[in-house]
Structures are given as C-alpha cells and as structure tokens.
N, CA, C and O atoms as a printed pandas DataFrame, in Angstrom:
     atom_number atom_name residue_name chain_id  residue_number  x_coord  y_coord  z_coord
0              1         N          MET        A               1    0.824   -1.206    0.000
1              2        CA          MET        A               1    0.000    0.000    0.000
2              3         C          MET        A               1    0.862    1.262    0.000
3              4         O          MET        A               1    0.537    2.236   -0.679
4              5         N          GLU        A               2    1.969    1.247    0.765
5              6        CA          GLU        A               2    2.799    2.446    0.833
6              7         C          GLU        A               2    3.357    2.818   -0.536
7              8         O          GLU        A               2    3.399    3.994   -0.898
8              9         N          LYS        A               3    3.787    1.809   -1.297
9             10        CA          LYS        A               3    4.360    2.095   -2.613
10            11         C          LYS        A               3    3.341    2.766   -3.514
11            12         O          LYS        A               3    3.683    3.695   -4.246
12            13         N          GLU        A               4    2.101    2.314   -3.473
13            14        CA          GLU        A               4    1.053    2.923   -4.302
14            15         C          GLU        A               4    0.805    4.370   -3.895
15            16         O          GLU        A               4    0.623    5.237   -4.750
16            17         N          LEU        A               5    0.797    4.629   -2.595
17            18        CA          LEU        A               5    0.582    6.002   -2.118
18            19         C          LEU        A               5    1.751    6.905   -2.514
19            20         O          LEU        A               5    1.543    8.054   -2.904
20            21         N          ILE        A               6    2.965    6.393   -2.417
21            22        CA          ILE        A               6    4.134    7.175   -2.820
22            23         C          ILE        A               6    4.067    7.488   -4.310
23            24         O          ILE        A               6    4.382    8.606   -4.719
24            25         N          LEU        A               7    3.665    6.528   -5.117
25            26        CA          LEU        A               7    3.529    6.774   -6.558
26            27         C          LEU        A               7    2.458    7.820   -6.842
27            28         O          LEU        A               7    2.617    8.641   -7.746
28            29         N          GLN        A               8    1.363    7.797   -6.075
29            30        CA          GLN        A               8    0.324    8.821   -6.234
30            31         C          GLN        A               8    0.872   10.203   -5.878
31            32         O          GLN        A               8    0.575   11.188   -6.555
32            33         N          ILE        A               9    1.664   10.269   -4.824
33            34        CA          ILE        A               9    2.272   11.545   -4.414
34            35         C          ILE        A               9    3.177   12.067   -5.521
35            36         O          ILE        A               9    3.128   13.248   -5.862
36            37         N          ILE        A              10    3.991   11.199   -6.076
37            38        CA          ILE        A              10    4.898   11.610   -7.157
38            39         C          ILE        A              10    4.100   12.077   -8.372
39            40         O          ILE        A              10    4.413   13.111   -8.961
40            41         N          LYS        A              11    3.081   11.325   -8.742
41            42        CA          LYS        A              11    2.265   11.688   -9.911
42            43         C          LYS        A              11    1.599   13.059   -9.719
43            44         O          LYS        A              11    1.662   13.911  -10.606
44            45         N          LYS        A              12    0.969   13.264   -8.569
45            46        CA          LYS        A              12    0.309   14.558   -8.318
46            47         C          LYS        A              12    1.321   15.702   -8.300
47            48         O          LYS        A              12    1.047   16.794   -8.798
48            49         N          SER        A              13    2.480   15.440   -7.728
49            50        CA          SER        A              13    3.518   16.474   -7.675
50            51         C          SER        A              13    3.979   16.852   -9.072
51            52         O          SER        A              13    4.158   18.033   -9.373
52            53         N          LEU        A              14    4.170   15.859   -9.922
53            54        CA          LEU        A              14    4.569   16.136  -11.302
54            55         C          LEU        A              14    3.500   16.934  -12.036
55            56         O          LEU        A              14    3.817   17.859  -12.785
56            57         N          GLU        A              15    2.241   16.581  -11.823
57            58        CA          GLU        A              15    1.143   17.318  -12.459
58            59         C          GLU        A              15    1.122   18.770  -11.994
59            60         O          GLU        A              15    0.978   19.686  -12.802
60            61         N          ILE        A              16    1.266   18.970  -10.703
61            62        CA          ILE        A              16    1.253   20.329  -10.155
62            63         C          ILE        A              16    2.441   21.122  -10.683
63            64         O          ILE        A              16    2.277   22.262  -11.118
64            65         N          ASN        A              17    3.622   20.541  -10.652
65            66        CA          ASN        A              17    4.816   21.256  -11.111
66            67         C          ASN        A              17    4.761   21.579  -12.598
67            68         O          ASN        A              17    5.354   22.568  -13.028
68            69         N          SER        A              18    4.074   20.781  -13.385
69            70        CA          SER        A              18    4.035   21.021  -14.830
70            71         C          SER        A              18    3.011   22.074  -15.227
71            72         O          SER        A              18    3.085   22.616  -16.329
72            73         N          ARG        A              19    2.050   22.377  -14.344
73            74        CA          ARG        A              19    0.982   23.299  -14.726
74            75         C          ARG        A              19    0.834   24.520  -13.843
75            76         O          ARG        A              19    0.279   25.531  -14.274
76            77         N          GLU        A              20    1.311   24.445  -12.639
77            78        CA          GLU        A              20    0.994   25.486  -11.673
78            79         C          GLU        A              20    2.216   26.322  -11.316
79            80         O          GLU        A              20    3.347   25.976  -11.658
80            81         N          LYS        A              21    1.963   27.433  -10.621
81            82        CA          LYS        A              21    3.050   28.267  -10.144
82            83         C          LYS        A              21    3.672   27.693   -8.868
83            84         O          LYS        A              21    4.727   28.143   -8.421
84            85         N          ASN        A              22    3.003   26.697   -8.292
85            86        CA          ASN        A              22    3.525   26.043   -7.094
86            87         C          ASN        A              22    4.765   25.237   -7.448
87            88         O          ASN        A              22    4.960   24.851   -8.600
88            89         N          THR        A              23    5.586   24.992   -6.462
89            90        CA          THR        A              23    6.747   24.144   -6.665
90            91         C          THR        A              23    6.749   23.077   -5.588
91            92         O          THR        A              23    6.703   23.387   -4.397
92            93         N          VAL        A              24    6.803   21.817   -6.008
93            94        CA          VAL        A              24    6.822   20.691   -5.093
94            95         C          VAL        A              24    8.164   19.978   -5.248
95            96         O          VAL        A              24    8.563   19.613   -6.353
96            97         N          PHE        A              25    8.847   19.789   -4.132
97            98        CA          PHE        A              25   10.105   19.050   -4.116
98            99         C          PHE        A              25    9.865   17.723   -3.407
99           100         O          PHE        A              25    9.266   17.684   -2.332
100          101         N          ILE        A              26   10.336   16.636   -4.016
101          102        CA          ILE        A              26   10.228   15.315   -3.407
102          103         C          ILE        A              26   11.602   14.670   -3.437
103          104         O          ILE        A              26   12.288   14.686   -4.459
104          105         N          ASN        A              27   11.994   14.104   -2.308
105          106        CA          ASN        A              27   13.249   13.356   -2.223
106          107         C          ASN        A              27   12.983   12.042   -1.516
107          108         O          ASN        A              27   12.264   11.991   -0.518
108          109         N          TYR        A              28   13.568   10.986   -2.043
109          110        CA          TYR        A              28   13.512    9.697   -1.372
110          111         C          TYR        A              28   14.939    9.283   -1.047
111          112         O          TYR        A              28   15.797    9.236   -1.929
112          113         N          SER        A              29   15.187    8.984    0.222
113          114        CA          SER        A              29   16.506    8.541    0.667
114          115         C          SER        A              29   16.415    7.057    0.997
115          116         O          SER        A              29   15.922    6.665    2.055
116          117         N          GLY        A              30   16.895    6.254    0.080
117          118        CA          GLY        A              30   16.781    4.808    0.222
118          119         C          GLY        A              30   17.561    4.245    1.389
119          120         O          GLY        A              30   17.158    3.241    1.976
120          121         N          HIS        A              31   18.672    4.874    1.736
121          122        CA          HIS        A              31   19.500    4.337    2.818
122          123         C          HIS        A              31   18.819    4.427    4.180
123          124         O          HIS        A              31   19.183    3.696    5.102
124          125         N          VAL        A              32   17.831    5.316    4.318
125          126        CA          VAL        A              32   17.074    5.421    5.568
126          127         C          VAL        A              32   15.573    5.214    5.342
127          128         O          VAL        A              32   14.774    5.347    6.269
128          129         N          ASN        A              33   15.198    4.886    4.098
129          130        CA          ASN        A              33   13.799    4.632    3.741
130          131         C          ASN        A              33   12.910    5.799    4.173
131          132         O          ASN        A              33   11.954    5.633    4.931
132          133         N          GLU        A              34   13.258    6.983    3.665
133          134        CA          GLU        A              34   12.566    8.207    4.063
134          135         C          GLU        A              34   12.124    8.993    2.834
135          136         O          GLU        A              34   12.880    9.158    1.877
136          137         N          LEU        A              35   10.874    9.478    2.882
137          138        CA          LEU        A              35   10.328   10.349    1.845
138          139         C          LEU        A              35   10.225   11.750    2.428
139          140         O          LEU        A              35    9.703   11.945    3.525
140          141         N          ASP        A              36   10.724   12.709    1.688
141          142        CA          ASP        A              36   10.752   14.101    2.131
142          143         C          ASP        A              36   10.021   14.920    1.077
143          144         O          ASP        A              36   10.328   14.822   -0.111
144          145         N          ILE        A              37    9.060   15.725    1.505
145          146        CA          ILE        A              37    8.326   16.578    0.561
146          147         C          ILE        A              37    8.299   18.002    1.092
147          148         O          ILE        A              37    8.133   18.236    2.289
148          149         N          ARG        A              38    8.467   18.951    0.172
149          150        CA          ARG        A              38    8.403   20.379    0.470
150          151         C          ARG        A              38    7.513   21.029   -0.586
151          152         O          ARG        A              38    7.678   20.791   -1.783
152          153         N          ILE        A              39    6.578   21.846   -0.135
153          154        CA          ILE        A              39    5.667   22.521   -1.063
154          155         C          ILE        A              39    5.795   24.027   -0.873
155          156         O          ILE        A              39    5.653   24.545    0.234
156          157         N          HIS        A              40    6.064   24.709   -1.967
157          158        CA          HIS        A              40    6.105   26.169   -2.009
158          159         C          HIS        A              40    4.883   26.598   -2.812
159          160         O          HIS        A              40    4.877   26.501   -4.039
160          161         N          LYS        A              41    3.862   27.066   -2.131
161          162        CA          LYS        A              41    2.570   27.336   -2.767
162          163         C          LYS        A              41    2.625   28.430   -3.827
163          164         O          LYS        A              41    1.841   28.410   -4.775
164          165         N          LYS        A              42    3.527   29.370   -3.680
165          166        CA          LYS        A              42    3.638   30.457   -4.655
166          167         C          LYS        A              42    4.932   30.355   -5.448
167          168         O          LYS        A              42    5.403   31.342   -6.013
168          169         N          GLY        A              43    5.497   29.170   -5.487
169          170        CA          GLY        A              43    6.740   28.965   -6.207
170          171         C          GLY        A              43    7.941   29.102   -5.296
171          172         O          GLY        A              43    7.890   29.797   -4.281
172          173         N          TRP        A              44    9.024   28.434   -5.664
173          174        CA          TRP        A              44   10.247   28.462   -4.869
174          175         C          TRP        A              44   10.934   29.808   -5.000
175          176         O          TRP        A              44   11.018   30.381   -6.086
176          177         N          LYS        A              45   11.426   30.303   -3.867
177          178        CA          LYS        A              45   12.206   31.545   -3.856
178          179         C          LYS        A              45   13.382   31.360   -2.911
179          180         O          LYS        A              45   13.281   30.652   -1.909
180          181         N          THR        A              46   14.485   31.995   -3.233
181          182        CA          THR        A              46   15.677   31.927   -2.397
182          183         C          THR        A              46   15.368   32.398   -0.979
183          184         O          THR        A              46   14.679   33.400   -0.784
184          185         N          TYR        A              47   15.876   31.677   -0.009
185          186        CA          TYR        A              47   15.765   32.016    1.413
186          187         C          TYR        A              47   14.328   32.040    1.935
187          188         O          TYR        A              47   14.041   32.680    2.946
188          189         N          GLN        A              48   13.440   31.349    1.250
189          190        CA          GLN        A              48   12.057   31.287    1.728
190          191         C          GLN        A              48   11.718   29.838    2.064
191          192         O          GLN        A              48   11.879   28.944    1.234
192          193         N          ASP        A              49   11.249   29.618    3.281
193          194        CA          ASP        A              49   10.896   28.273    3.713
194          195         C          ASP        A              49    9.662   27.777    2.973
195          196         O          ASP        A              49    8.859   28.560    2.466
196          197         N          ALA        A              50    9.536   26.472    2.927
197          198        CA          ALA        A              50    8.371   25.854    2.304
198          199         C          ALA        A              50    7.120   26.163    3.128
199          200         O          ALA        A              50    7.184   26.331    4.346
200          201         N          ASP        A              51    5.982   26.235    2.434
201          202        CA          ASP        A              51    4.704   26.436    3.121
202          203         C          ASP        A              51    4.256   25.157    3.819
203          204         O          ASP        A              51    3.537   25.196    4.818
204          205         N          TYR        A              52    4.690   24.031    3.278
205          206        CA          TYR        A              52    4.354   22.725    3.856
206          207         C          TYR        A              52    5.569   21.826    3.704
207          208         O          TYR        A              52    6.201   21.797    2.648
208          209         N          SER        A              53    5.889   21.102    4.750
209          210        CA          SER        A              53    6.985   20.142    4.661
210          211         C          SER        A              53    6.671   18.928    5.528
211          212         O          SER        A              53    6.036   19.033    6.578
212          213         N          LYS        A              54    7.131   17.787    5.061
213          214        CA          LYS        A              54    6.879   16.543    5.790
214          215         C          LYS        A              54    7.986   15.558    5.471
215          216         O          LYS        A              54    8.365   15.382    4.313
216          217         N          ASP        A              55    8.503   14.916    6.514
217          218        CA          ASP        A              55    9.469   13.836    6.385
218          219         C          ASP        A              55    8.789   12.572    6.886
219          220         O          ASP        A              55    8.299   12.527    8.015
220          221         N          VAL        A              56    8.761   11.551    6.049
221          222        CA          VAL        A              56    8.129   10.290    6.432
222          223         C          VAL        A              56    9.199    9.211    6.461
223          224         O          VAL        A              56    9.687    8.764    5.423
224          225         N          TYR        A              57    9.551    8.807    7.670
225          226        CA          TYR        A              57   10.502    7.703    7.843
226          227         C          TYR        A              57    9.699    6.414    7.936
227          228         O          TYR        A              57    8.784    6.300    8.752
228          229         N          MET        A              58   10.048    5.441    7.094
229          230        CA          MET        A              58    9.237    4.244    6.999
230          231         C          MET        A              58    9.825    3.023    7.702
231          232         O          MET        A              58    9.208    1.957    7.704
232          233         N          ASN        A              59   10.993    3.161    8.291
233          234        CA          ASN        A              59   11.567    2.066    9.072
234          235         C          ASN        A              59   11.023    2.108   10.496
235          236         O          ASN        A              59   10.779    3.181   11.048
236          237         N          ASN        A              60   10.838    0.932   11.080
237          238        CA          ASN        A              60   10.411    0.803   12.480
238          239         C          ASN        A              60    9.097    1.511   12.778
239          240         O          ASN        A              60    8.907    2.043   13.872
240          241         N          ARG        A              61    8.192    1.517   11.807
241          242        CA          ARG        A              61    6.868    2.129   11.984
242          243         C          ARG        A              61    5.834    1.145   11.466
243          244         O          ARG        A              61    6.132    0.297   10.626
244          245         N          THR        A              62    4.636    1.265   11.968
245          246        CA          THR        A              62    3.577    0.387   11.481
246          247         C          THR        A              62    3.094    0.881   10.124
247          248         O          THR        A              62    3.255    2.050    9.774
248          249         N          SER        A              63    2.510   -0.021    9.384
249          250        CA          SER        A              63    1.959    0.321    8.071
250          251         C          SER        A              63    0.888    1.405    8.207
251          252         O          SER        A              63    0.783    2.292    7.361
252          253         N          GLU        A              64    0.103    1.327    9.267
253          254        CA          GLU        A              64   -0.957    2.314    9.493
254          255         C          GLU        A              64   -0.377    3.708    9.723
255          256         O          GLU        A              64   -0.908    4.693    9.210
256          257         N          GLN        A              65    0.702    3.794   10.485
257          258        CA          GLN        A              65    1.335    5.093   10.735
258          259         C          GLN        A              65    1.870    5.699    9.441
259          260         O          GLN        A              65    1.712    6.894    9.189
260          261         N          ILE        A              66    2.491    4.876    8.642
261          262        CA          ILE        A              66    3.058    5.349    7.373
262          263         C          ILE        A              66    1.944    5.802    6.444
263          264         O          ILE        A              66    2.021    6.879    5.853
264          265         N          GLN        A              67    0.913    4.983    6.315
265          266        CA          GLN        A              67   -0.207    5.327    5.431
266          267         C          GLN        A              67   -0.875    6.622    5.863
267          268         O          GLN        A              67   -1.255    7.434    5.019
268          269         N          GLU        A              68   -1.021    6.822    7.156
269          270        CA          GLU        A              68   -1.635    8.053    7.665
270          271         C          GLU        A              68   -0.842    9.282    7.222
271          272         O          GLU        A              68   -1.426   10.280    6.798
272          273         N          GLU        A              69    0.469    9.213    7.319
273          274        CA          GLU        A              69    1.299   10.354    6.922
274          275         C          GLU        A              69    1.290   10.564    5.410
275          276         O          GLU        A              69    1.265   11.702    4.941
276          277         N          LEU        A              70    1.310    9.480    4.653
277          278        CA          LEU        A              70    1.273    9.605    3.196
278          279         C          LEU        A              70   -0.069   10.156    2.730
279          280         O          LEU        A              70   -0.118   10.955    1.795
280          281         N          LEU        A              71   -1.153    9.738    3.370
281          282        CA          LEU        A              71   -2.475   10.274    3.022
282          283         C          LEU        A              71   -2.571   11.762    3.352
283          284         O          LEU        A              71   -3.230   12.515    2.635
284          285         N          GLU        A              72   -1.920   12.185    4.429
285          286        CA          GLU        A              72   -1.871   13.619    4.768
286          287         C          GLU        A              72   -1.210   14.414    3.644
287          288         O          GLU        A              72   -1.681   15.489    3.272
288          289         N          ILE        A              73   -0.119   13.879    3.109
289          290        CA          ILE        A              73    0.573   14.550    1.999
290          291         C          ILE        A              73   -0.334   14.628    0.779
291          292         O          ILE        A              73   -0.412   15.672    0.131
292          293         N          LEU        A              74   -1.018   13.537    0.462
293          294        CA          LEU        A              74   -1.928   13.544   -0.689
294          295         C          LEU        A              74   -3.030   14.581   -0.512
295          296         O          LEU        A              74   -3.387   15.269   -1.469
296          297         N          LYS        A              75   -3.567   14.703    0.686
297          298        CA          LYS        A              75   -4.601   15.711    0.944
298          299         C          LYS        A              75   -4.050   17.116    0.738
299          300         O          LYS        A              75   -4.733   17.977    0.184
300          301         N          GLU        A              76   -2.825   17.347    1.177
301          302        CA          GLU        A              76   -2.202   18.666    0.995
302          303         C          GLU        A              76   -2.013   18.969   -0.490
303          304         O          GLU        A              76   -2.255   20.092   -0.932
304          305         N          LEU        A              77   -1.583   17.972   -1.254
305          306        CA          LEU        A              77   -1.419   18.161   -2.697
306          307         C          LEU        A              77   -2.761   18.433   -3.364
307          308         O          LEU        A              77   -2.844   19.251   -4.281
308          309         N          ASP        A              78   -3.812   17.753   -2.910
309          310        CA          ASP        A              78   -5.149   18.007   -3.454
310          311         C          ASP        A              78   -5.590   19.438   -3.167
311          312         O          ASP        A              78   -6.191   20.084   -4.026
312          313         N          LYS        A              79   -5.299   19.933   -1.980
313          314        CA          LYS        A              79   -5.642   21.326   -1.639
314          315         C          LYS        A              79   -4.926   22.293   -2.570
315          316         O          LYS        A              79   -5.521   23.259   -3.048
316          317         N          ILE        A              80   -3.659   22.034   -2.824
317          318        CA          ILE        A              80   -2.869   22.891   -3.714
318          319         C          ILE        A              80   -3.478   22.876   -5.104
319          320         O          ILE        A              80   -3.623   23.920   -5.740
320          321         N          LYS        A              81   -3.828   21.705   -5.566
321          322        CA          LYS        A              81   -4.425   21.569   -6.900
322          323         C          LYS        A              81   -5.737   22.342   -6.988
323          324         O          LYS        A              81   -5.984   23.046   -7.967
324          325         N          GLU        A              82   -6.582   22.208   -5.958
325          326        CA          GLU        A              82   -7.865   22.911   -5.939
326          327         C          GLU        A              82   -7.666   24.424   -5.908
327          328         O          GLU        A              82   -8.349   25.153   -6.627
328          329         N          LEU        A              83   -6.740   24.896   -5.084
329          330        CA          LEU        A              83   -6.466   26.332   -5.022
330          331         C          LEU        A              83   -5.989   26.854   -6.366
331          332         O          LEU        A              83   -6.384   27.941   -6.789
332          333         N          SER        A              84   -5.154   26.097   -7.028
333          334        CA          SER        A              84   -4.626   26.519   -8.321
334          335         C          SER        A              84   -5.732   26.593   -9.361
335          336         O          SER        A              84   -5.756   27.511  -10.181
336          337         N          ILE        A              85   -6.641   25.635   -9.333
337          338        CA          ILE        A              85   -7.763   25.649  -10.275
338          339         C          ILE        A              85   -8.644   26.854  -10.009
339          340         O          ILE        A              85   -9.090   27.512  -10.949
340          341         N          THR        A              86   -8.903   27.157   -8.735
341          342        CA          THR        A              86   -9.702   28.326   -8.369
342          343         C          THR        A              86   -9.008   29.609   -8.815
343          344         O          THR        A              86   -9.648   30.502   -9.370
344          345         N          ASP        A              87   -7.702   29.701   -8.573
345          346        CA          ASP        A              87   -6.942   30.884   -9.004
346          347         C          ASP        A              87   -7.006   31.067  -10.504
347          348         O          ASP        A              87   -7.145   32.192  -10.984
348          349         N          GLN        A              88   -6.906   29.972  -11.259
349          350        CA          GLN        A              88   -6.944   30.056  -12.718
350          351         C          GLN        A              88   -8.303   30.533  -13.196
351          352         O          GLN        A              88   -8.382   31.321  -14.139
352          353         N          SER        A              89   -9.388   30.066  -12.555
353          354        CA          SER        A              89  -10.716   30.503  -12.983
354          355         C          SER        A              89  -10.932   31.973  -12.674
355          356         O          SER        A              89  -11.603   32.671  -13.435
356          357         N          HIS        A              90  -10.373   32.457  -11.564
357          358        CA          HIS        A              90  -10.466   33.886  -11.242
358          359         C          HIS        A              90   -9.657   34.710  -12.242
359          360         O          HIS        A              90  -10.094   35.776  -12.676
360          361         N          ASP        A              91   -8.485   34.215  -12.601
361          362        CA          ASP        A              91   -7.642   34.932  -13.557
362          363         C          ASP        A              91   -8.324   35.031  -14.914
363          364         O          ASP        A              91   -8.285   36.089  -15.543
364          365         N          SER        A              92   -8.945   33.958  -15.375
365          366        CA          SER        A              92   -9.579   33.984  -16.685
366          367         C          SER        A              92  -10.852   34.828  -16.700
367          368         O          SER        A              92  -11.218   35.381  -17.738
368          369         N          SER        A              93  -11.533   34.930  -15.548
369          370        CA          SER        A              93  -12.726   35.757  -15.490
370          371         C          SER        A              93  -12.390   37.244  -15.478
371          372         O          SER        A              93  -13.247   38.080  -15.760
372          373         N          ASN        A              94  -11.140   37.572  -15.150
373          374        CA          ASN        A              94  -10.717   38.971  -15.141
374          375         C          ASN        A              94  -10.248   39.441  -16.508
375          376         O          ASN        A              94   -9.925   40.617  -16.673
376          377         N          ASP        A              95  -10.203   38.545  -17.499
377          378        CA          ASP        A              95   -9.727   38.910  -18.844
378          379         C          ASP        A              95  -10.740   39.736  -19.592
379          380         O          ASP        A              95  -10.496   40.125  -20.734
C-alpha cells in the first residue's frame, strides 16, 4: 500500500509542477527509507521556507502510521491543486 501512495504523491507532484506556479520538491533517501516533501505554494524563492513540509521515515513504523502520513501529503497536494484551479478561474474571469 505504501508504494502505491508514494507513486500517487509523485504523480500529483509532477502534475502540479508542470501546470501550476507552485513548486513541489520530493526526495527519497533509500539508505534510511525516508520520503521528504516540500511545497512552495507560490513557487520556490531563495531564502524562503516551504509552506508545507513533511518527512516520512518508513523504518520501524507500522503500516498504518506510514499510510496516515502519506495520506496527509496527498490531501495537501489536493488542496494545492484545488487552489490553483480556483486561481486560474479567477484569472480567466478577469480577462
């Protein structure tokens, strides 16, 4: 289940990065089995912290704990996607 959720996170992040002004960074560190995500809602800028960040260490944790954290990330990505769609509709209505 964790692998499927991680793939969903990667897919949504790629979709957001290819269309939106948001910037999503994802890193996987295999030596410690850790997924790291950083979201910059208005795009990445020098010396500016991410609006959302999460480190998910998958060693020595239950499957339920891992899934809960991965689902939290997916929900955050969905919020970003929804906000971007709303922003785009407002921008086009102002034309």
